[in-house]
mmCIF file with all atom_site columns, C-alpha atoms in Angstrom:
data_model
loop_
_atom_site.group_PDB
_atom_site.id
_atom_site.type_symbol
_atom_site.label_atom_id
_atom_site.label_alt_id
_atom_site.label_comp_id
_atom_site.label_asym_id
_atom_site.label_entity_id
_atom_site.label_seq_id
_atom_site.pdbx_PDB_ins_code
_atom_site.Cartn_x
_atom_site.Cartn_y
_atom_site.Cartn_z
_atom_site.occupancy
_atom_site.B_iso_or_equiv
_atom_site.pdbx_formal_charge
_atom_site.auth_seq_id
_atom_site.auth_comp_id
_atom_site.auth_asym_id
_atom_site.auth_atom_id
_atom_site.pdbx_PDB_model_num
ATOM 1   C CA . UNK R 1 1   ? -22.637 -49.771 40.977  1.00 52.00 ? 2   UNK R CA 1
ATOM 2   C CA . UNK R 1 2   ? -24.491 -46.501 40.614  1.00 51.00 ? 3   UNK R CA 1
ATOM 3   C CA . UNK R 1 3   ? -22.087 -44.842 43.095  1.00 50.00 ? 4   UNK R CA 1
ATOM 4   C CA . UNK R 1 4   ? -19.099 -45.906 41.007  1.00 56.00 ? 5   UNK R CA 1
ATOM 5   C CA . UNK R 1 5   ? -20.602 -44.519 37.811  1.00 58.00 ? 6   UNK R CA 1
ATOM 6   C CA . UNK R 1 6   ? -21.260 -41.227 39.544  1.00 61.00 ? 7   UNK R CA 1
ATOM 7   C CA . UNK R 1 7   ? -17.645 -40.962 40.694  1.00 63.00 ? 8   UNK R CA 1
ATOM 8   C CA . UNK R 1 8   ? -16.339 -41.722 37.209  1.00 53.00 ? 9   UNK R CA 1
ATOM 9   C CA . UNK R 1 9   ? -18.621 -39.088 35.739  1.00 62.00 ? 10  UNK R CA 1
ATOM 10  C CA . UNK R 1 10  ? -17.463 -36.524 38.314  1.00 64.00 ? 11  UNK R CA 1
ATOM 11  C CA . UNK R 1 11  ? -13.817 -37.317 37.641  1.00 62.00 ? 12  UNK R CA 1
ATOM 12  C CA . UNK R 1 12  ? -14.400 -36.964 33.895  1.00 62.00 ? 13  UNK R CA 1
ATOM 13  C CA . UNK R 1 13  ? -16.085 -33.592 34.352  1.00 66.00 ? 14  UNK R CA 1
ATOM 14  C CA . UNK R 1 14  ? -13.270 -32.381 36.641  1.00 65.00 ? 15  UNK R CA 1
ATOM 15  C CA . UNK R 1 15  ? -10.650 -33.432 34.110  1.00 61.00 ? 16  UNK R CA 1
ATOM 16  C CA . UNK R 1 16  ? -12.573 -31.684 31.295  1.00 57.00 ? 17  UNK R CA 1
ATOM 17  C CA . UNK R 1 17  ? -12.814 -28.497 33.363  1.00 58.00 ? 18  UNK R CA 1
ATOM 18  C CA . UNK R 1 18  ? -9.081  -28.619 34.056  1.00 57.00 ? 19  UNK R CA 1
ATOM 19  C CA . UNK R 1 19  ? -8.384  -28.924 30.305  1.00 55.00 ? 20  UNK R CA 1
ATOM 20  C CA . UNK R 1 20  ? -10.632 -25.978 29.518  1.00 54.00 ? 21  UNK R CA 1
ATOM 21  C CA . UNK R 1 21  ? -8.916  -23.823 32.149  1.00 54.00 ? 22  UNK R CA 1
ATOM 22  C CA . UNK R 1 22  ? -5.464  -24.802 30.896  1.00 54.00 ? 23  UNK R CA 1
ATOM 23  C CA . UNK R 1 23  ? -6.361  -23.813 27.329  1.00 50.00 ? 24  UNK R CA 1
ATOM 24  C CA . UNK R 1 24  ? -8.010  -20.544 28.294  1.00 51.00 ? 25  UNK R CA 1
ATOM 25  C CA . UNK R 1 25  ? -4.797  -18.391 28.619  1.00 49.00 ? 26  UNK R CA 1
ATOM 26  C CA . UNK R 1 26  ? -3.548  -19.503 25.159  1.00 43.00 ? 27  UNK R CA 1
ATOM 27  C CA . UNK R 1 27  ? -6.898  -18.723 23.622  1.00 46.00 ? 28  UNK R CA 1
ATOM 28  C CA . UNK R 1 28  ? -6.958  -15.332 25.270  1.00 47.00 ? 29  UNK R CA 1
ATOM 29  C CA . UNK R 1 29  ? -3.411  -14.510 24.088  1.00 51.00 ? 30  UNK R CA 1
ATOM 30  C CA . UNK R 1 30  ? -4.232  -15.548 20.546  1.00 48.00 ? 31  UNK R CA 1
ATOM 31  C CA . UNK R 1 31  ? -7.366  -13.442 20.590  1.00 47.00 ? 32  UNK R CA 1
ATOM 32  C CA . UNK R 1 32  ? -5.414  -10.487 21.926  1.00 53.00 ? 33  UNK R CA 1
ATOM 33  C CA . UNK R 1 33  ? -2.733  -10.827 19.228  1.00 54.00 ? 34  UNK R CA 1
ATOM 34  C CA . UNK R 1 34  ? -5.424  -11.078 16.595  1.00 51.00 ? 35  UNK R CA 1
ATOM 35  C CA . UNK R 1 35  ? -7.040  -7.955  18.000  1.00 52.00 ? 36  UNK R CA 1
ATOM 36  C CA . UNK R 1 36  ? -3.725  -6.083  17.885  1.00 52.00 ? 37  UNK R CA 1
ATOM 37  C CA . UNK R 1 37  ? -3.244  -7.053  14.251  1.00 52.00 ? 38  UNK R CA 1
ATOM 38  C CA . UNK R 1 38  ? -6.732  -5.810  13.471  1.00 50.00 ? 39  UNK R CA 1
ATOM 39  C CA . UNK R 1 39  ? -5.930  -2.473  15.123  1.00 55.00 ? 40  UNK R CA 1
ATOM 40  C CA . UNK R 1 40  ? -2.778  -1.888  13.014  1.00 53.00 ? 41  UNK R CA 1
ATOM 41  C CA . UNK R 1 41  ? -3.378  0.581   10.186  1.00 50.00 ? 42  UNK R CA 1
ATOM 42  C CA . UNK R 1 42  ? -3.396  -1.110  6.776   1.00 49.00 ? 43  UNK R CA 1
ATOM 43  C CA . UNK R 1 43  ? -0.237  -0.605  4.706   1.00 46.00 ? 44  UNK R CA 1
ATOM 44  C CA . UNK R 1 44  ? -1.046  1.542   1.720   1.00 46.00 ? 45  UNK R CA 1
ATOM 45  C CA . UNK R 1 45  ? -0.182  0.213   -1.715  1.00 44.00 ? 46  UNK R CA 1
ATOM 46  C CA . UNK R 1 46  ? 2.099   3.161   -2.458  1.00 43.00 ? 47  UNK R CA 1
ATOM 47  C CA . UNK R 1 47  ? 3.992   2.565   0.822   1.00 50.00 ? 48  UNK R CA 1
ATOM 48  C CA . UNK R 1 48  ? 4.542   -1.057  -0.098  1.00 48.00 ? 49  UNK R CA 1
ATOM 49  C CA . UNK R 1 49  ? 5.796   0.070   -3.519  1.00 41.00 ? 50  UNK R CA 1
ATOM 50  C CA . UNK R 1 50  ? 8.222   2.505   -1.936  1.00 47.00 ? 51  UNK R CA 1
ATOM 51  C CA . UNK R 1 51  ? 9.540   -0.152  0.433   1.00 53.00 ? 52  UNK R CA 1
ATOM 52  C CA . UNK R 1 52  ? 10.278  -2.370  -2.561  1.00 47.00 ? 53  UNK R CA 1
ATOM 53  C CA . UNK R 1 53  ? 12.455  0.278   -4.212  1.00 47.00 ? 54  UNK R CA 1
ATOM 54  C CA . UNK R 1 54  ? 16.238  0.160   -3.780  1.00 49.00 ? 55  UNK R CA 1
ATOM 55  C CA . UNK R 1 55  ? 17.794  2.910   -1.622  1.00 52.00 ? 56  UNK R CA 1
ATOM 56  C CA . UNK R 1 56  ? 17.987  6.236   -3.400  1.00 47.00 ? 57  UNK R CA 1
ATOM 57  C CA . UNK R 1 57  ? 15.636  5.188   -6.190  1.00 45.00 ? 58  UNK R CA 1
ATOM 58  C CA . UNK R 1 58  ? 12.864  7.563   -5.158  1.00 45.00 ? 59  UNK R CA 1
ATOM 59  C CA . UNK R 1 59  ? 13.835  11.193  -5.684  1.00 46.00 ? 60  UNK R CA 1
ATOM 60  C CA . UNK R 1 60  ? 10.486  12.786  -5.085  1.00 48.00 ? 61  UNK R CA 1
ATOM 61  C CA . UNK R 1 61  ? 10.328  14.208  -8.619  1.00 45.00 ? 62  UNK R CA 1
ATOM 62  C CA . UNK R 1 62  ? 8.902   12.843  -11.824 1.00 46.00 ? 63  UNK R CA 1
ATOM 63  C CA . UNK R 1 63  ? 11.253  12.163  -14.766 1.00 45.00 ? 64  UNK R CA 1
ATOM 64  C CA . UNK R 1 64  ? 9.722   15.078  -16.631 1.00 46.00 ? 65  UNK R CA 1
ATOM 65  C CA . UNK R 1 65  ? 10.391  17.430  -13.741 1.00 39.00 ? 66  UNK R CA 1
ATOM 66  C CA . UNK R 1 66  ? 13.970  16.174  -13.396 1.00 42.00 ? 67  UNK R CA 1
ATOM 67  C CA . UNK R 1 67  ? 14.634  16.650  -17.107 1.00 43.00 ? 68  UNK R CA 1
ATOM 68  C CA . UNK R 1 68  ? 13.243  20.157  -16.950 1.00 38.00 ? 69  UNK R CA 1
ATOM 69  C CA . UNK R 1 69  ? 15.734  21.015  -14.209 1.00 42.00 ? 70  UNK R CA 1
ATOM 70  C CA . UNK R 1 70  ? 18.834  19.325  -15.593 1.00 45.00 ? 71  UNK R CA 1
ATOM 71  C CA . UNK R 1 71  ? 18.424  20.130  -19.284 1.00 43.00 ? 72  UNK R CA 1
ATOM 72  C CA . UNK R 1 72  ? 18.853  23.680  -20.581 1.00 43.00 ? 73  UNK R CA 1
ATOM 73  C CA . UNK R 1 73  ? 15.812  25.211  -22.247 1.00 53.00 ? 74  UNK R CA 1
ATOM 74  C CA . UNK R 1 74  ? 15.595  24.630  -25.957 1.00 65.00 ? 75  UNK R CA 1
ATOM 75  C CA . UNK R 1 75  ? 16.391  27.536  -28.232 1.00 75.00 ? 76  UNK R CA 1
ATOM 76  C CA . UNK R 1 76  ? 13.425  29.189  -29.873 1.00 91.00 ? 77  UNK R CA 1
ATOM 77  C CA . UNK R 1 77  ? 12.914  28.965  -33.616 1.00 91.00 ? 78  UNK R CA 1
ATOM 78  C CA . UNK R 1 78  ? 13.662  32.658  -33.996 1.00 93.00 ? 79  UNK R CA 1
ATOM 79  C CA . UNK R 1 79  ? 16.938  32.296  -32.082 1.00 94.00 ? 80  UNK R CA 1
ATOM 80  C CA . UNK R 1 80  ? 18.020  29.370  -34.277 1.00 95.00 ? 81  UNK R CA 1
ATOM 81  C CA . UNK R 1 81  ? 17.246  31.335  -37.454 1.00 95.00 ? 82  UNK R CA 1
ATOM 82  C CA . UNK R 1 82  ? 19.243  34.318  -36.248 1.00 95.00 ? 83  UNK R CA 1
ATOM 83  C CA . UNK R 1 83  ? 22.085  32.032  -35.231 1.00 96.00 ? 84  UNK R CA 1
ATOM 84  C CA . UNK R 1 84  ? 22.227  30.451  -38.691 1.00 97.00 ? 85  UNK R CA 1
ATOM 85  C CA . UNK R 1 85  ? 22.284  33.845  -40.389 1.00 97.00 ? 86  UNK R CA 1
ATOM 86  C CA . UNK R 1 86  ? 25.164  34.798  -38.103 1.00 97.00 ? 87  UNK R CA 1
ATOM 87  C CA . UNK R 1 87  ? 26.979  31.611  -39.131 1.00 97.00 ? 88  UNK R CA 1
ATOM 88  C CA . UNK R 1 88  ? 26.556  32.562  -42.793 1.00 97.00 ? 89  UNK R CA 1
ATOM 89  C CA . UNK R 1 89  ? 28.296  35.872  -42.100 1.00 97.00 ? 90  UNK R CA 1
ATOM 90  C CA . UNK R 1 90  ? 30.976  34.107  -40.053 1.00 97.00 ? 91  UNK R CA 1
ATOM 91  C CA . UNK R 1 91  ? 31.608  31.777  -42.998 1.00 97.00 ? 92  UNK R CA 1
ATOM 92  C CA . UNK R 1 92  ? 32.096  34.609  -45.466 1.00 97.00 ? 93  UNK R CA 1
ATOM 93  C CA . UNK R 1 93  ? 34.183  36.522  -42.927 1.00 96.00 ? 94  UNK R CA 1
ATOM 94  C CA . UNK R 1 94  ? 36.467  33.490  -42.538 1.00 97.00 ? 95  UNK R CA 1
ATOM 95  C CA . UNK R 1 95  ? 36.913  33.391  -46.316 1.00 96.00 ? 96  UNK R CA 1
ATOM 96  C CA . UNK R 1 96  ? 37.692  37.103  -46.438 1.00 96.00 ? 97  UNK R CA 1
ATOM 97  C CA . UNK R 1 97  ? 40.284  36.838  -43.649 1.00 96.00 ? 98  UNK R CA 1
ATOM 98  C CA . UNK R 1 98  ? 41.506  33.396  -44.706 1.00 95.00 ? 99  UNK R CA 1
ATOM 99  C CA . UNK R 1 99  ? 40.865  32.178  -41.194 1.00 96.00 ? 100 UNK R CA 1
ATOM 100 C CA . UNK R 1 100 ? 41.264  28.392  -41.428 1.00 96.00 ? 101 UNK R CA 1
ATOM 101 C CA . UNK R 1 101 ? 40.419  27.846  -37.755 1.00 95.00 ? 102 UNK R CA 1
ATOM 102 C CA . UNK R 1 102 ? 37.075  29.626  -38.004 1.00 96.00 ? 103 UNK R CA 1
ATOM 103 C CA . UNK R 1 103 ? 36.300  27.927  -41.305 1.00 96.00 ? 104 UNK R CA 1
ATOM 104 C CA . UNK R 1 104 ? 36.996  24.460  -39.896 1.00 95.00 ? 105 UNK R CA 1
ATOM 105 C CA . UNK R 1 105 ? 34.326  25.036  -37.240 1.00 95.00 ? 106 UNK R CA 1
ATOM 106 C CA . UNK R 1 106 ? 31.700  25.591  -39.924 1.00 97.00 ? 107 UNK R CA 1
ATOM 107 C CA . UNK R 1 107 ? 32.474  23.202  -42.774 1.00 96.00 ? 108 UNK R CA 1
ATOM 108 C CA . UNK R 1 108 ? 31.381  19.575  -42.322 1.00 96.00 ? 109 UNK R CA 1
ATOM 109 C CA . UNK R 1 109 ? 33.651  16.700  -43.315 1.00 94.00 ? 110 UNK R CA 1
ATOM 110 C CA . UNK R 1 110 ? 31.149  15.636  -45.999 1.00 95.00 ? 111 UNK R CA 1
ATOM 111 C CA . UNK R 1 111 ? 30.731  19.173  -47.367 1.00 96.00 ? 112 UNK R CA 1
ATOM 112 C CA . UNK R 1 112 ? 30.028  19.553  -51.085 1.00 96.00 ? 113 UNK R CA 1
ATOM 113 C CA . UNK R 1 113 ? 29.963  22.634  -53.305 1.00 95.00 ? 114 UNK R CA 1
ATOM 114 C CA . UNK R 1 114 ? 28.359  23.205  -56.684 1.00 95.00 ? 115 UNK R CA 1
ATOM 115 C CA . UNK R 1 115 ? 29.030  26.585  -58.280 1.00 92.00 ? 116 UNK R CA 1
ATOM 116 C CA . UNK R 1 116 ? 29.553  27.959  -61.804 1.00 89.00 ? 117 UNK R CA 1
ATOM 117 C CA . UNK R 1 117 ? 33.332  28.037  -61.335 1.00 85.00 ? 118 UNK R CA 1
ATOM 118 C CA . UNK R 1 118 ? 34.134  25.360  -58.765 1.00 91.00 ? 119 UNK R CA 1
ATOM 119 C CA . UNK R 1 119 ? 32.765  21.946  -57.855 1.00 92.00 ? 120 UNK R CA 1
ATOM 120 C CA . UNK R 1 120 ? 33.786  20.151  -54.668 1.00 93.00 ? 121 UNK R CA 1
ATOM 121 C CA . UNK R 1 121 ? 32.619  16.574  -54.279 1.00 92.00 ? 122 UNK R CA 1
ATOM 122 C CA . UNK R 1 122 ? 31.159  15.444  -50.980 1.00 89.00 ? 123 UNK R CA 1
ATOM 123 C CA . UNK R 1 123 ? 33.963  14.535  -48.620 1.00 82.00 ? 124 UNK R CA 1
ATOM 124 C CA . UNK R 1 124 ? 36.664  16.411  -50.558 1.00 89.00 ? 125 UNK R CA 1
ATOM 125 C CA . UNK R 1 125 ? 36.984  18.987  -47.806 1.00 90.00 ? 126 UNK R CA 1
ATOM 126 C CA . UNK R 1 126 ? 40.690  19.538  -48.378 1.00 92.00 ? 127 UNK R CA 1
ATOM 127 C CA . UNK R 1 127 ? 40.075  20.759  -51.921 1.00 94.00 ? 128 UNK R CA 1
ATOM 128 C CA . UNK R 1 128 ? 37.685  23.406  -50.642 1.00 94.00 ? 129 UNK R CA 1
ATOM 129 C CA . UNK R 1 129 ? 40.128  24.545  -47.954 1.00 95.00 ? 130 UNK R CA 1
ATOM 130 C CA . UNK R 1 130 ? 42.945  24.847  -50.482 1.00 94.00 ? 131 UNK R CA 1
ATOM 131 C CA . UNK R 1 131 ? 40.719  26.996  -52.682 1.00 93.00 ? 132 UNK R CA 1
ATOM 132 C CA . UNK R 1 132 ? 39.539  29.139  -49.759 1.00 94.00 ? 133 UNK R CA 1
ATOM 133 C CA . UNK R 1 133 ? 42.924  29.652  -48.098 1.00 94.00 ? 134 UNK R CA 1
ATOM 134 C CA . UNK R 1 134 ? 45.223  29.944  -51.115 1.00 93.00 ? 135 UNK R CA 1
ATOM 135 C CA . UNK R 1 135 ? 43.287  30.758  -54.275 1.00 94.00 ? 136 UNK R CA 1
ATOM 136 C CA . UNK R 1 136 ? 40.261  32.869  -53.383 1.00 94.00 ? 137 UNK R CA 1
ATOM 137 C CA . UNK R 1 137 ? 40.687  36.570  -52.700 1.00 95.00 ? 138 UNK R CA 1
ATOM 138 C CA . UNK R 1 138 ? 37.420  37.878  -51.275 1.00 95.00 ? 139 UNK R CA 1
ATOM 139 C CA . UNK R 1 139 ? 37.269  41.660  -51.005 1.00 95.00 ? 140 UNK R CA 1
ATOM 140 C CA . UNK R 1 140 ? 33.692  42.220  -49.881 1.00 96.00 ? 141 UNK R CA 1
ATOM 141 C CA . UNK R 1 141 ? 30.329  40.476  -49.586 1.00 96.00 ? 142 UNK R CA 1
ATOM 142 C CA . UNK R 1 142 ? 26.707  41.273  -48.817 1.00 96.00 ? 143 UNK R CA 1
ATOM 143 C CA . UNK R 1 143 ? 23.606  39.155  -48.235 1.00 96.00 ? 144 UNK R CA 1
ATOM 144 C CA . UNK R 1 144 ? 20.116  39.988  -49.482 1.00 95.00 ? 145 UNK R CA 1
ATOM 145 C CA . UNK R 1 145 ? 16.685  38.417  -48.967 1.00 94.00 ? 146 UNK R CA 1
ATOM 146 C CA . UNK R 1 146 ? 17.840  35.661  -46.635 1.00 96.00 ? 147 UNK R CA 1
ATOM 147 C CA . UNK R 1 147 ? 15.338  32.998  -45.648 1.00 97.00 ? 148 UNK R CA 1
ATOM 148 C CA . UNK R 1 148 ? 15.776  30.145  -43.184 1.00 97.00 ? 149 UNK R CA 1
ATOM 149 C CA . UNK R 1 149 ? 13.682  26.976  -43.232 1.00 97.00 ? 150 UNK R CA 1
ATOM 150 C CA . UNK R 1 150 ? 13.999  24.504  -40.369 1.00 96.00 ? 151 UNK R CA 1
ATOM 151 C CA . UNK R 1 151 ? 13.351  20.777  -40.625 1.00 96.00 ? 152 UNK R CA 1
ATOM 152 C CA . UNK R 1 152 ? 14.289  19.366  -37.245 1.00 93.00 ? 153 UNK R CA 1
ATOM 153 C CA . UNK R 1 153 ? 18.077  19.146  -37.122 1.00 95.00 ? 154 UNK R CA 1
ATOM 154 C CA . UNK R 1 154 ? 18.383  20.336  -40.722 1.00 97.00 ? 155 UNK R CA 1
ATOM 155 C CA . UNK R 1 155 ? 18.124  23.916  -41.974 1.00 98.00 ? 156 UNK R CA 1
ATOM 156 C CA . UNK R 1 156 ? 18.052  25.372  -45.478 1.00 98.00 ? 157 UNK R CA 1
ATOM 157 C CA . UNK R 1 157 ? 19.325  28.927  -45.849 1.00 98.00 ? 158 UNK R CA 1
ATOM 158 C CA . UNK R 1 158 ? 18.812  30.645  -49.180 1.00 98.00 ? 159 UNK R CA 1
ATOM 159 C CA . UNK R 1 159 ? 19.052  34.139  -50.615 1.00 97.00 ? 160 UNK R CA 1
ATOM 160 C CA . UNK R 1 160 ? 21.255  36.381  -52.713 1.00 97.00 ? 161 UNK R CA 1
ATOM 161 C CA . UNK R 1 161 ? 24.980  36.863  -52.194 1.00 96.00 ? 162 UNK R CA 1
ATOM 162 C CA . UNK R 1 162 ? 26.778  39.780  -53.793 1.00 96.00 ? 163 UNK R CA 1
ATOM 163 C CA . UNK R 1 163 ? 30.553  39.604  -53.644 1.00 95.00 ? 164 UNK R CA 1
ATOM 164 C CA . UNK R 1 164 ? 33.733  41.171  -54.973 1.00 95.00 ? 165 UNK R CA 1
ATOM 165 C CA . UNK R 1 165 ? 36.334  38.448  -55.414 1.00 95.00 ? 166 UNK R CA 1
ATOM 166 C CA . UNK R 1 166 ? 38.994  37.042  -57.694 1.00 94.00 ? 167 UNK R CA 1
ATOM 167 C CA . UNK R 1 167 ? 40.917  33.824  -58.195 1.00 92.00 ? 168 UNK R CA 1
ATOM 168 C CA . UNK R 1 168 ? 44.331  33.931  -59.897 1.00 87.00 ? 169 UNK R CA 1
ATOM 169 C CA . UNK R 1 169 ? 43.484  37.274  -61.465 1.00 85.00 ? 170 UNK R CA 1
ATOM 170 C CA . UNK R 1 170 ? 40.082  36.105  -62.752 1.00 90.00 ? 171 UNK R CA 1
ATOM 171 C CA . UNK R 1 171 ? 37.066  38.097  -61.638 1.00 92.00 ? 172 UNK R CA 1
ATOM 172 C CA . UNK R 1 172 ? 34.732  36.020  -59.502 1.00 92.00 ? 173 UNK R CA 1
ATOM 173 C CA . UNK R 1 173 ? 32.575  38.935  -58.460 1.00 92.00 ? 174 UNK R CA 1
ATOM 174 C CA . UNK R 1 174 ? 28.866  39.322  -59.060 1.00 93.00 ? 175 UNK R CA 1
ATOM 175 C CA . UNK R 1 175 ? 25.503  38.449  -57.577 1.00 95.00 ? 176 UNK R CA 1
ATOM 176 C CA . UNK R 1 176 ? 24.690  34.828  -56.849 1.00 96.00 ? 177 UNK R CA 1
ATOM 177 C CA . UNK R 1 177 ? 21.609  32.978  -55.796 1.00 97.00 ? 178 UNK R CA 1
ATOM 178 C CA . UNK R 1 178 ? 22.649  30.428  -53.206 1.00 97.00 ? 179 UNK R CA 1
ATOM 179 C CA . UNK R 1 179 ? 21.212  27.586  -51.165 1.00 98.00 ? 180 UNK R CA 1
ATOM 180 C CA . UNK R 1 180 ? 23.057  26.268  -48.120 1.00 98.00 ? 181 UNK R CA 1
ATOM 181 C CA . UNK R 1 181 ? 22.139  23.159  -46.144 1.00 98.00 ? 182 UNK R CA 1
ATOM 182 C CA . UNK R 1 182 ? 23.100  23.080  -42.466 1.00 98.00 ? 183 UNK R CA 1
ATOM 183 C CA . UNK R 1 183 ? 22.865  20.088  -40.136 1.00 98.00 ? 184 UNK R CA 1
ATOM 184 C CA . UNK R 1 184 ? 22.998  20.138  -36.339 1.00 96.00 ? 185 UNK R CA 1
ATOM 185 C CA . UNK R 1 185 ? 25.290  17.402  -35.023 1.00 93.00 ? 186 UNK R CA 1
ATOM 186 C CA . UNK R 1 186 ? 25.900  17.080  -31.293 1.00 90.00 ? 187 UNK R CA 1
ATOM 187 C CA . UNK R 1 187 ? 24.423  20.543  -30.822 1.00 91.00 ? 188 UNK R CA 1
ATOM 188 C CA . UNK R 1 188 ? 26.705  22.210  -33.399 1.00 95.00 ? 189 UNK R CA 1
ATOM 189 C CA . UNK R 1 189 ? 25.544  23.518  -36.759 1.00 97.00 ? 190 UNK R CA 1
ATOM 190 C CA . UNK R 1 190 ? 27.781  22.707  -39.736 1.00 97.00 ? 191 UNK R CA 1
ATOM 191 C CA . UNK R 1 191 ? 27.200  23.352  -43.415 1.00 97.00 ? 192 UNK R CA 1
ATOM 192 C CA . UNK R 1 192 ? 27.080  20.214  -45.565 1.00 97.00 ? 193 UNK R CA 1
ATOM 193 C CA . UNK R 1 193 ? 26.183  21.687  -48.941 1.00 97.00 ? 194 UNK R CA 1
ATOM 194 C CA . UNK R 1 194 ? 26.276  24.933  -50.922 1.00 97.00 ? 195 UNK R CA 1
ATOM 195 C CA . UNK R 1 195 ? 24.807  25.488  -54.374 1.00 97.00 ? 196 UNK R CA 1
ATOM 196 C CA . UNK R 1 196 ? 25.284  28.823  -56.116 1.00 96.00 ? 197 UNK R CA 1
ATOM 197 C CA . UNK R 1 197 ? 24.082  30.220  -59.431 1.00 96.00 ? 198 UNK R CA 1
ATOM 198 C CA . UNK R 1 198 ? 25.420  33.412  -60.977 1.00 93.00 ? 199 UNK R CA 1
ATOM 199 C CA . UNK R 1 199 ? 22.543  35.630  -62.006 1.00 91.00 ? 200 UNK R CA 1
ATOM 200 C CA . UNK R 1 200 ? 22.417  35.988  -65.810 1.00 84.00 ? 201 UNK R CA 1
ATOM 201 C CA . UNK R 1 201 ? 22.400  39.772  -65.915 1.00 70.00 ? 202 UNK R CA 1
ATOM 202 C CA . UNK R 1 202 ? 25.352  39.828  -63.515 1.00 54.00 ? 203 UNK R CA 1
ATOM 203 C CA . UNK R 1 203 ? 27.619  37.688  -65.664 1.00 51.00 ? 204 UNK R CA 1
ATOM 204 C CA . UNK R 1 204 ? 30.817  39.311  -66.893 1.00 49.00 ? 205 UNK R CA 1
#
């Protein structure tokens, strides 16, 4: 009886040893794979973020840097003021030469005029063009004491305008105080309003 129990125990131990040996290669492989994973360098967060981007999304430049390259530099305040003064002269020059093409580049569709001798309602651009191209005869003009005030896309130009002019034989000459309002639309300055007052001591 004791001999039989000993044999059974030996067989059990042999079977257990065989199972342990059979499992050993799998355990070793798993341990090796786990070791390899541990040796891989960790993926940085920024790398994972880049991998998630669609192709071509990363340009290597910040939006601010891209805008600085693609957009032209903004004009300085001084350059804008000089440009508006030049437009004032271009306006009067177009009137003197009766240049409708040049005038159309300056006068906004909603332009309005208030003066001692002529009033043009906002939007009645054709009336102003008829006056400028057919009725007004401008001989000479000169600006004095011009000032330019900028308010974003709006500018107010004011000063004194001395002119020699006539309409249908009537003298329209004299010295005027004027205020012009210019608005920048799509990068182009156009005048939307002019108000003039004939100086009292210049009245004829």
